[in-house]
mmCIF file of C-alpha atoms and ligand atoms in Angstrom:
data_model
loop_
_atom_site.group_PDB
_atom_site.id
_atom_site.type_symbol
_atom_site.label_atom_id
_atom_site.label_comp_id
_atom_site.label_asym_id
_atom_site.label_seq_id
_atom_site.Cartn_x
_atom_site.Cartn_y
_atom_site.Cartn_z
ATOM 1 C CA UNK A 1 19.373 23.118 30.663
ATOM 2 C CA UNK A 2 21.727 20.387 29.121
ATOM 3 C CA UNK A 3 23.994 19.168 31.753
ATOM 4 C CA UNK A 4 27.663 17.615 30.174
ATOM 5 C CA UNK A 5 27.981 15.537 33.304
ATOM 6 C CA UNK A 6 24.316 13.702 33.656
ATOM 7 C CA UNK A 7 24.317 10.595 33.206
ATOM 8 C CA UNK A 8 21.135 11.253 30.827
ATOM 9 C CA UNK A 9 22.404 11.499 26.758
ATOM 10 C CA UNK A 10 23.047 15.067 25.891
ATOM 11 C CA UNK A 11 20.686 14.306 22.984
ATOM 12 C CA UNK A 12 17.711 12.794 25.481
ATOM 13 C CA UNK A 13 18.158 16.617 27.281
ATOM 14 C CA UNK A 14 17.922 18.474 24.275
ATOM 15 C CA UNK A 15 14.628 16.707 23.254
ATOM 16 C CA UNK A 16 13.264 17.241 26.371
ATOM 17 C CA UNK A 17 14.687 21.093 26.413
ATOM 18 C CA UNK A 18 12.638 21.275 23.190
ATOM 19 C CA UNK A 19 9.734 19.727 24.132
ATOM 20 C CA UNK A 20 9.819 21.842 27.296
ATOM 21 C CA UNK A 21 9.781 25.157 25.144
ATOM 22 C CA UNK A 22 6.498 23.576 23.216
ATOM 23 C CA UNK A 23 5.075 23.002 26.547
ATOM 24 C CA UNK A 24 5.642 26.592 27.465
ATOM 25 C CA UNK A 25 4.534 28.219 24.252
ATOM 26 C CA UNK A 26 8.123 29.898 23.894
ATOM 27 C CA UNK A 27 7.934 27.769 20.659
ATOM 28 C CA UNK A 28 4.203 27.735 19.105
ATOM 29 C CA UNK A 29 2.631 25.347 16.501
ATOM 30 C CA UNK A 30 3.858 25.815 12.591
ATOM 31 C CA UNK A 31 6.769 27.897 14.419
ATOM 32 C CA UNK A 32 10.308 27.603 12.829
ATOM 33 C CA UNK A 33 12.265 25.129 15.081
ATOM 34 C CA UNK A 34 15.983 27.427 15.826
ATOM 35 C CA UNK A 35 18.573 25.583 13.342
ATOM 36 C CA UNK A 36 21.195 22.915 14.326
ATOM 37 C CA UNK A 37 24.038 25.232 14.205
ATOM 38 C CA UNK A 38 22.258 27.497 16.479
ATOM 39 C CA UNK A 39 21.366 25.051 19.078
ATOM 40 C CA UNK A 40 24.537 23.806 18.167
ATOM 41 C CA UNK A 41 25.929 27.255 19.617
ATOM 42 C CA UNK A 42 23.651 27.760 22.446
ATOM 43 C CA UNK A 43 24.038 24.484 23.828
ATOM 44 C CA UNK A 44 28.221 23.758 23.167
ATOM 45 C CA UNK A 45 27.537 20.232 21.877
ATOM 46 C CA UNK A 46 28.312 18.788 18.764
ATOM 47 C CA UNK A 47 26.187 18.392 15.430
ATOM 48 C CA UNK A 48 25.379 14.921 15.446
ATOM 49 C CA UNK A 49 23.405 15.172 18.996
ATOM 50 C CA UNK A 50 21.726 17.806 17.668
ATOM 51 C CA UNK A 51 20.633 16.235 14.864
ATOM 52 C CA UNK A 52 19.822 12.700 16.409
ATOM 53 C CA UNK A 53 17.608 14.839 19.294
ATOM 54 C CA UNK A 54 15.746 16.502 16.201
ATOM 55 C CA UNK A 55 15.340 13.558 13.995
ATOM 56 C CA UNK A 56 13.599 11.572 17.271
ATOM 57 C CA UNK A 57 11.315 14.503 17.608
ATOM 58 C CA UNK A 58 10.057 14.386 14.221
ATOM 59 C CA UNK A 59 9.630 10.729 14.420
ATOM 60 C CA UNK A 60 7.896 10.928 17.740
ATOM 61 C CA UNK A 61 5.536 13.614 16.044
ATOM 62 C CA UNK A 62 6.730 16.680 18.157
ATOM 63 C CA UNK A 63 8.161 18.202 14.932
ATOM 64 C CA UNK A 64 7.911 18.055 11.552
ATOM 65 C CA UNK A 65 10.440 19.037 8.385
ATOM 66 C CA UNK A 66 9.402 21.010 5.268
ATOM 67 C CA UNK A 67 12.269 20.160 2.698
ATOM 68 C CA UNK A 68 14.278 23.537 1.660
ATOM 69 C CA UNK A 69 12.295 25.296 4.109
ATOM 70 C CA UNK A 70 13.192 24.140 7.781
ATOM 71 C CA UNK A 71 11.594 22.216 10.829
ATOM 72 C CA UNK A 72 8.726 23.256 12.550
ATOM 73 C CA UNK A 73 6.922 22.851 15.892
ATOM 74 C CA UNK A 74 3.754 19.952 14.779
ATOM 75 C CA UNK A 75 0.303 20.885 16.110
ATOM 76 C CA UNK A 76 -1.164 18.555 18.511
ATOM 77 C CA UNK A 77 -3.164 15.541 17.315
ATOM 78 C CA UNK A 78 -6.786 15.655 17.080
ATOM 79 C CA UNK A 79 -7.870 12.408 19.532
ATOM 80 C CA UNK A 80 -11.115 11.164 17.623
ATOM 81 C CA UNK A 81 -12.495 8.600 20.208
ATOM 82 C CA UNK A 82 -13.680 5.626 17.984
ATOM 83 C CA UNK A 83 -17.541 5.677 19.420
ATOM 84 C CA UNK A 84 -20.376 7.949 19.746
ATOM 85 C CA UNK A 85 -21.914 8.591 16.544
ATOM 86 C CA UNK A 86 -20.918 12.666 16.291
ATOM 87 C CA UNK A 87 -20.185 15.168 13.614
ATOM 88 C CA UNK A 88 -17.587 16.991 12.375
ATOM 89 C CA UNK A 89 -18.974 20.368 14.026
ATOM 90 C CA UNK A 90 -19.954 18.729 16.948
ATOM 91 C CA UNK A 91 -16.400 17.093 17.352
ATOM 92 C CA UNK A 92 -14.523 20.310 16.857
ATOM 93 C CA UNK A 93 -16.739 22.317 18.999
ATOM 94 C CA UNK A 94 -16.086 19.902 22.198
ATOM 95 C CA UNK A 95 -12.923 20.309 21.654
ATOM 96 C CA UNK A 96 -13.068 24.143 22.118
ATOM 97 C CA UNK A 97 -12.127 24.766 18.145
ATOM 98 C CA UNK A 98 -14.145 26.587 15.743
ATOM 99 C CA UNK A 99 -15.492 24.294 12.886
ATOM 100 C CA UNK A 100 -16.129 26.106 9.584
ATOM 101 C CA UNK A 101 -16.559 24.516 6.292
ATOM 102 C CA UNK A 102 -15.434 24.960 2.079
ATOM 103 C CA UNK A 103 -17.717 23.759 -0.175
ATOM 104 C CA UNK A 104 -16.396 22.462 -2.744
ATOM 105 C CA UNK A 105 -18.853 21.602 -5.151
ATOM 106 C CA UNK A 106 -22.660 20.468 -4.305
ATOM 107 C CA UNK A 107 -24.115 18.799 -7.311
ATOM 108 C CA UNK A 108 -26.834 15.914 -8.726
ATOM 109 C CA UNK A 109 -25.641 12.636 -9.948
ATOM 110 C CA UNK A 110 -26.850 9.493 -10.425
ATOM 111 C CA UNK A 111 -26.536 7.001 -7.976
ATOM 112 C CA UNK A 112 -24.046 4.089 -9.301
ATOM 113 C CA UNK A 113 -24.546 0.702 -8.365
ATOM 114 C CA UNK A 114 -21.942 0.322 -5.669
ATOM 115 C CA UNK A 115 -23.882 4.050 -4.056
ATOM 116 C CA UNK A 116 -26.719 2.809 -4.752
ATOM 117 C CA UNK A 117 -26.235 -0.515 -2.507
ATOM 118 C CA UNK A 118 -25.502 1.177 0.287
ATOM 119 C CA UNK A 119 -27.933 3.734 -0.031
ATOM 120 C CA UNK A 120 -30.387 1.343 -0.520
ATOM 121 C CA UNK A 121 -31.772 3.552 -3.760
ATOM 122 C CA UNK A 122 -32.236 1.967 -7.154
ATOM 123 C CA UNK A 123 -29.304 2.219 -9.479
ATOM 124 C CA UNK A 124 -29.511 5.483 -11.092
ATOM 125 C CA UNK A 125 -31.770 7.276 -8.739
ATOM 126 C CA UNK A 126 -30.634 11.102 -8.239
ATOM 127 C CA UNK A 127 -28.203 12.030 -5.161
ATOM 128 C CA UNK A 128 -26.559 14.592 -3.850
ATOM 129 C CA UNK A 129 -22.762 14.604 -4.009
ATOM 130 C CA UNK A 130 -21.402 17.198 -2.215
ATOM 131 C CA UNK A 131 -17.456 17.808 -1.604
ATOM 132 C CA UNK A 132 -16.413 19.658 1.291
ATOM 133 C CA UNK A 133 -13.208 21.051 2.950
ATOM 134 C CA UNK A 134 -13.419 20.620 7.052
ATOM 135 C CA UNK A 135 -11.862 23.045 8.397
ATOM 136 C CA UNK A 136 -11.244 23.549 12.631
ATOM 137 C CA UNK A 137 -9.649 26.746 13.500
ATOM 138 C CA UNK A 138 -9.297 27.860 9.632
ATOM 139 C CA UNK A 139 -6.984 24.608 9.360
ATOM 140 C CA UNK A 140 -7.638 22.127 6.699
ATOM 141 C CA UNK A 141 -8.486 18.619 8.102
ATOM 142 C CA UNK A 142 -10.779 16.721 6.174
ATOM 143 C CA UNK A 143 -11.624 16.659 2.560
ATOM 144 C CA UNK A 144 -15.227 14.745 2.178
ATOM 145 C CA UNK A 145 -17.385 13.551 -0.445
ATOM 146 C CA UNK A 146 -20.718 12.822 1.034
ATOM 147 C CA UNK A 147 -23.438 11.083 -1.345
ATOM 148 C CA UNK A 148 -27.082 11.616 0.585
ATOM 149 C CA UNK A 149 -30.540 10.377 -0.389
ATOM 150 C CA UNK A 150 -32.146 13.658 -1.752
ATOM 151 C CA UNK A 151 -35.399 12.517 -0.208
ATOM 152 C CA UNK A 152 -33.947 12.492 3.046
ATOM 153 C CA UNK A 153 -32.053 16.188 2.337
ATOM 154 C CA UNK A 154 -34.777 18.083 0.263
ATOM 155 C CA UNK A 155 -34.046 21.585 0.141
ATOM 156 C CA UNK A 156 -30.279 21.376 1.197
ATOM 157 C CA UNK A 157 -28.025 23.970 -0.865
ATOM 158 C CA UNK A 158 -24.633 25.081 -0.819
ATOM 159 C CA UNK A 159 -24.952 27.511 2.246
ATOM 160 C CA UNK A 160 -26.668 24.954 3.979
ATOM 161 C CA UNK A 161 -23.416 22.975 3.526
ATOM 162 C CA UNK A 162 -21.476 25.333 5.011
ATOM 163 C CA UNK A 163 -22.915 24.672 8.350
ATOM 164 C CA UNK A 164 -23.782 20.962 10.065
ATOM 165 C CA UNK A 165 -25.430 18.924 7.496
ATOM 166 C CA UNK A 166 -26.927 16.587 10.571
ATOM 167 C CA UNK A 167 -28.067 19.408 12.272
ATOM 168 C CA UNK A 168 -29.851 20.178 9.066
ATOM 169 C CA UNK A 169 -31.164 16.743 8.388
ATOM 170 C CA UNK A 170 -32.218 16.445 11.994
ATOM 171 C CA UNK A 171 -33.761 19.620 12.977
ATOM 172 C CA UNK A 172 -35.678 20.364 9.792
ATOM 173 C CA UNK A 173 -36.948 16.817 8.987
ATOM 174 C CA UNK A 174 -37.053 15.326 12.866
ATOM 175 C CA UNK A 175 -34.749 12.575 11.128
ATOM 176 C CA UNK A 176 -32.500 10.533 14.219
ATOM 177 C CA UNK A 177 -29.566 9.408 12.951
ATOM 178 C CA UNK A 178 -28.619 6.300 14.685
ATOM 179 C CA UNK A 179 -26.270 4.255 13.777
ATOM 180 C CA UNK A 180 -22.817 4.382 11.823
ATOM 181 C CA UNK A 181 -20.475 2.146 10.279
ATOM 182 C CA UNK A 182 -17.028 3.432 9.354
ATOM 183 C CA UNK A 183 -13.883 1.876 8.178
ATOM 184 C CA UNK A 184 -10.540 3.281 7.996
ATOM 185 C CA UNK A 185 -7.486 2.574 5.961
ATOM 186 C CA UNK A 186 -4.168 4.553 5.675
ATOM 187 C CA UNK A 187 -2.688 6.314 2.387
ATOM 188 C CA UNK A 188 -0.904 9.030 0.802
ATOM 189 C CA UNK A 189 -2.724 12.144 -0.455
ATOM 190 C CA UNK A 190 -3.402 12.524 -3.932
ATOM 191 C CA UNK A 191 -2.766 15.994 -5.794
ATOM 192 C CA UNK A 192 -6.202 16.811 -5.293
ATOM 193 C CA UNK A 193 -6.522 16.223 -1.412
ATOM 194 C CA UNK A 194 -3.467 17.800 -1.163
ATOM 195 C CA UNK A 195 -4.328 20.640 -2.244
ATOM 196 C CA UNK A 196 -7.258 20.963 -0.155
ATOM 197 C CA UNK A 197 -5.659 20.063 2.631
ATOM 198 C CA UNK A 198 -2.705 22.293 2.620
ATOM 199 C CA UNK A 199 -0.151 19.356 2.906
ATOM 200 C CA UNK A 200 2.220 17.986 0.127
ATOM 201 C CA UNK A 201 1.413 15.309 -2.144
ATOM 202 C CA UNK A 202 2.263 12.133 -0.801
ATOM 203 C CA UNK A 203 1.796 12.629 2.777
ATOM 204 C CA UNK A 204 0.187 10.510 4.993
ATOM 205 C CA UNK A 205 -3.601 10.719 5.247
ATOM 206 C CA UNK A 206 -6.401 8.320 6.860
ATOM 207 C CA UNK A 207 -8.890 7.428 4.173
ATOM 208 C CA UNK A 208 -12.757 6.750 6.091
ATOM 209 C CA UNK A 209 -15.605 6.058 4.432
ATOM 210 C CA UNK A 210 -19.109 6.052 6.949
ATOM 211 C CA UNK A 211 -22.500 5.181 5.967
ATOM 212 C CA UNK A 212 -24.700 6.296 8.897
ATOM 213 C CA UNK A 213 -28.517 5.346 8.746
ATOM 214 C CA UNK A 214 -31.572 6.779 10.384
ATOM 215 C CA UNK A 215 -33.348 5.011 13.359
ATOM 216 C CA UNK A 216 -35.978 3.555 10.480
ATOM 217 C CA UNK A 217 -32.498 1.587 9.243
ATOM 218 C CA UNK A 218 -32.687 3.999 6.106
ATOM 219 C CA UNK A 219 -29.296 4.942 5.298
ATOM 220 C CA UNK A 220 -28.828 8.675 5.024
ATOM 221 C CA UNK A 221 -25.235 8.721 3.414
ATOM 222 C CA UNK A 222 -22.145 7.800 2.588
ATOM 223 C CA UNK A 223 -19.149 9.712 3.234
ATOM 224 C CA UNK A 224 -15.498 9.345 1.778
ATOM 225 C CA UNK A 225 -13.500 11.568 3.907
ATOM 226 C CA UNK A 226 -9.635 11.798 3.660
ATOM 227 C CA UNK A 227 -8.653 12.994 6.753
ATOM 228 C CA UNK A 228 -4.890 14.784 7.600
ATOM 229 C CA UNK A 229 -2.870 11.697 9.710
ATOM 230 C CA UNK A 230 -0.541 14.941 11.044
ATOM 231 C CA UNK A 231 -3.664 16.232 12.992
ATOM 232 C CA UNK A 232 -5.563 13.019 13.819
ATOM 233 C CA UNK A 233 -5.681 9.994 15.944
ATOM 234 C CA UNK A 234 -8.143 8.037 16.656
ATOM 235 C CA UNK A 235 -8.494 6.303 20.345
ATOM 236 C CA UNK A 236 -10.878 3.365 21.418
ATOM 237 C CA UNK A 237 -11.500 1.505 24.535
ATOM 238 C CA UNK A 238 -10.973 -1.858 24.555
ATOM 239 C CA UNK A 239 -12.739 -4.758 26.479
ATOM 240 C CA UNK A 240 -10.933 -7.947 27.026
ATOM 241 C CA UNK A 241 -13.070 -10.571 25.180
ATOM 242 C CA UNK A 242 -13.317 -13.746 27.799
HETATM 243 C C1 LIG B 1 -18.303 13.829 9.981
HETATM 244 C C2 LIG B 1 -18.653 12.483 9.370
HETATM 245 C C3 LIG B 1 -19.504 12.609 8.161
HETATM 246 C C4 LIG B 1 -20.703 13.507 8.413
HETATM 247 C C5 LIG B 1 -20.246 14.819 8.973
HETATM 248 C C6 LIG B 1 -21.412 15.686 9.348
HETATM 249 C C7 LIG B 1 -16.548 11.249 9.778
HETATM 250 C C8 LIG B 1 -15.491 10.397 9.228
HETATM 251 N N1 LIG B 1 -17.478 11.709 8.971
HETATM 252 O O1 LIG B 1 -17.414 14.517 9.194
HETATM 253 O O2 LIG B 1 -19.972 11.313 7.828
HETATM 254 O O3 LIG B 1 -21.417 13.732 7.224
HETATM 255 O O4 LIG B 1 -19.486 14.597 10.149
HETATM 256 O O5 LIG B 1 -20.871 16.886 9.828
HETATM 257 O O6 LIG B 1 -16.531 11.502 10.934
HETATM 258 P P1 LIG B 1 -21.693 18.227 9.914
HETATM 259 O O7 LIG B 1 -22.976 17.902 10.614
HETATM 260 O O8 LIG B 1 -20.814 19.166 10.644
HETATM 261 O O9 LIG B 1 -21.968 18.670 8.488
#
């Protein structure tokens, strides 16, 4: 409830009125926010407050605004801690979602030389590029083009996409995948990742690339993932260094 005489701003207790209503489901992720005029109503207070208490909650990630459309309730960040070398179907399922995957397109090419150096393949050898839509919970949140040694995935086909590719790699061939080394830069989704990812060109997106490589050092692949920066975070833990 807004009180007029608290010595809290009126537009500090209509954030936290609205984050309250998140809290208790009365408003529910990709739900229509009510408008300023009729919190405007509800609450007696003027425009302005309204509007500042809004515009802080989309900035603080609580909401979101679709131009001509309206602002909505944002779904809770994905926290991706920043070690443990894990999958995207392992990740979403210990997080109690439901991974299921879009494939793309799962084709041969020929290794160039920049794939080639980190596969550690000769220039030209055949790979498999396969681009894939991550999706937890039927929602978009990765689009990923993964290059992998075909020795390393003989047999793999589109429907074995569809599930865990490391659960493919490392129950059928015994394979251990060990080690993994990732980087990750911010930008702005391209028409194409856009579209797979259900957001408008132009938003924000987190750009990773990971080669991971086997316990012989081998490197099994390289992955160029653009991942959704509305529905991800990544966390690490931090050691002082003496
Ligand atoms: C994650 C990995 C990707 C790997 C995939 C395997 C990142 C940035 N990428 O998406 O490198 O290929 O998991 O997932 O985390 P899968 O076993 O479910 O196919």
């Amino acid at each position: 409830m807004i009180q007029k005489n608290s010595p809290l701003p009126i537009y500090y207790q209509l954030e936290e009125a609205i984050k309250e209503a998140i809290q208790n489901h009365e408003l529910e992720p990709g739900e229509m926010t009510p408008s300023e005029r009729e919190y405007t109503e509800k609450y007696e207070i003027s425009r302005m407050t309204v509007r500042q208490a809004i515009s802080n909650l989309v900035n603080e990630g609580y909401l979101y605004r679709q131009r001509g459309k309206g602002t909505f309730v944002a779904h809770k960040k994905i926290e991706q801690p920043l070690q443990g070398l894990t999958s995207f179907s392992e990740d979403m399922r210990s997080r109690g979602l439901e991974p299921s995957t879009r494939v793309i397109s799962f084709t041969e090419v020929n290794a160039d030389h920049d794939l080639a150096a980190k596969l550690e393949v000769e220039a030209g050898t055949p790979i498999f590029e396969l681009k894939r839509v991550r999706l937890a919970d039927q929602q978009p949140m990765a689009y990923e083009m993964l290059y992998i040694s075909k020795d390393l995935a003989l047999g793999l086909t589109k429907e074995i996409a569809v599930t865990s590719i490391y659960s493919y790699v490392e129950t059928t061939f015994g394979l251990k995948i060990q080690h993994g080394r990732q980087v990750i830069e911010a930008s702005i989704a391209q028409k194409k990742e856009a579209e797979m990812l259900e957001i408008a060109e132009g938003a924000p997106v987190l750009l990773i690339e990971r080669i991971s490589t086997l316990d012989t050092k081998k490197p099994l692949e390289v992955v160029r993932s653009v991942y959704r920066a509305d529905r991800y975070k990544f966390t690490m833990n931090m050691e002082r260094l003496s």
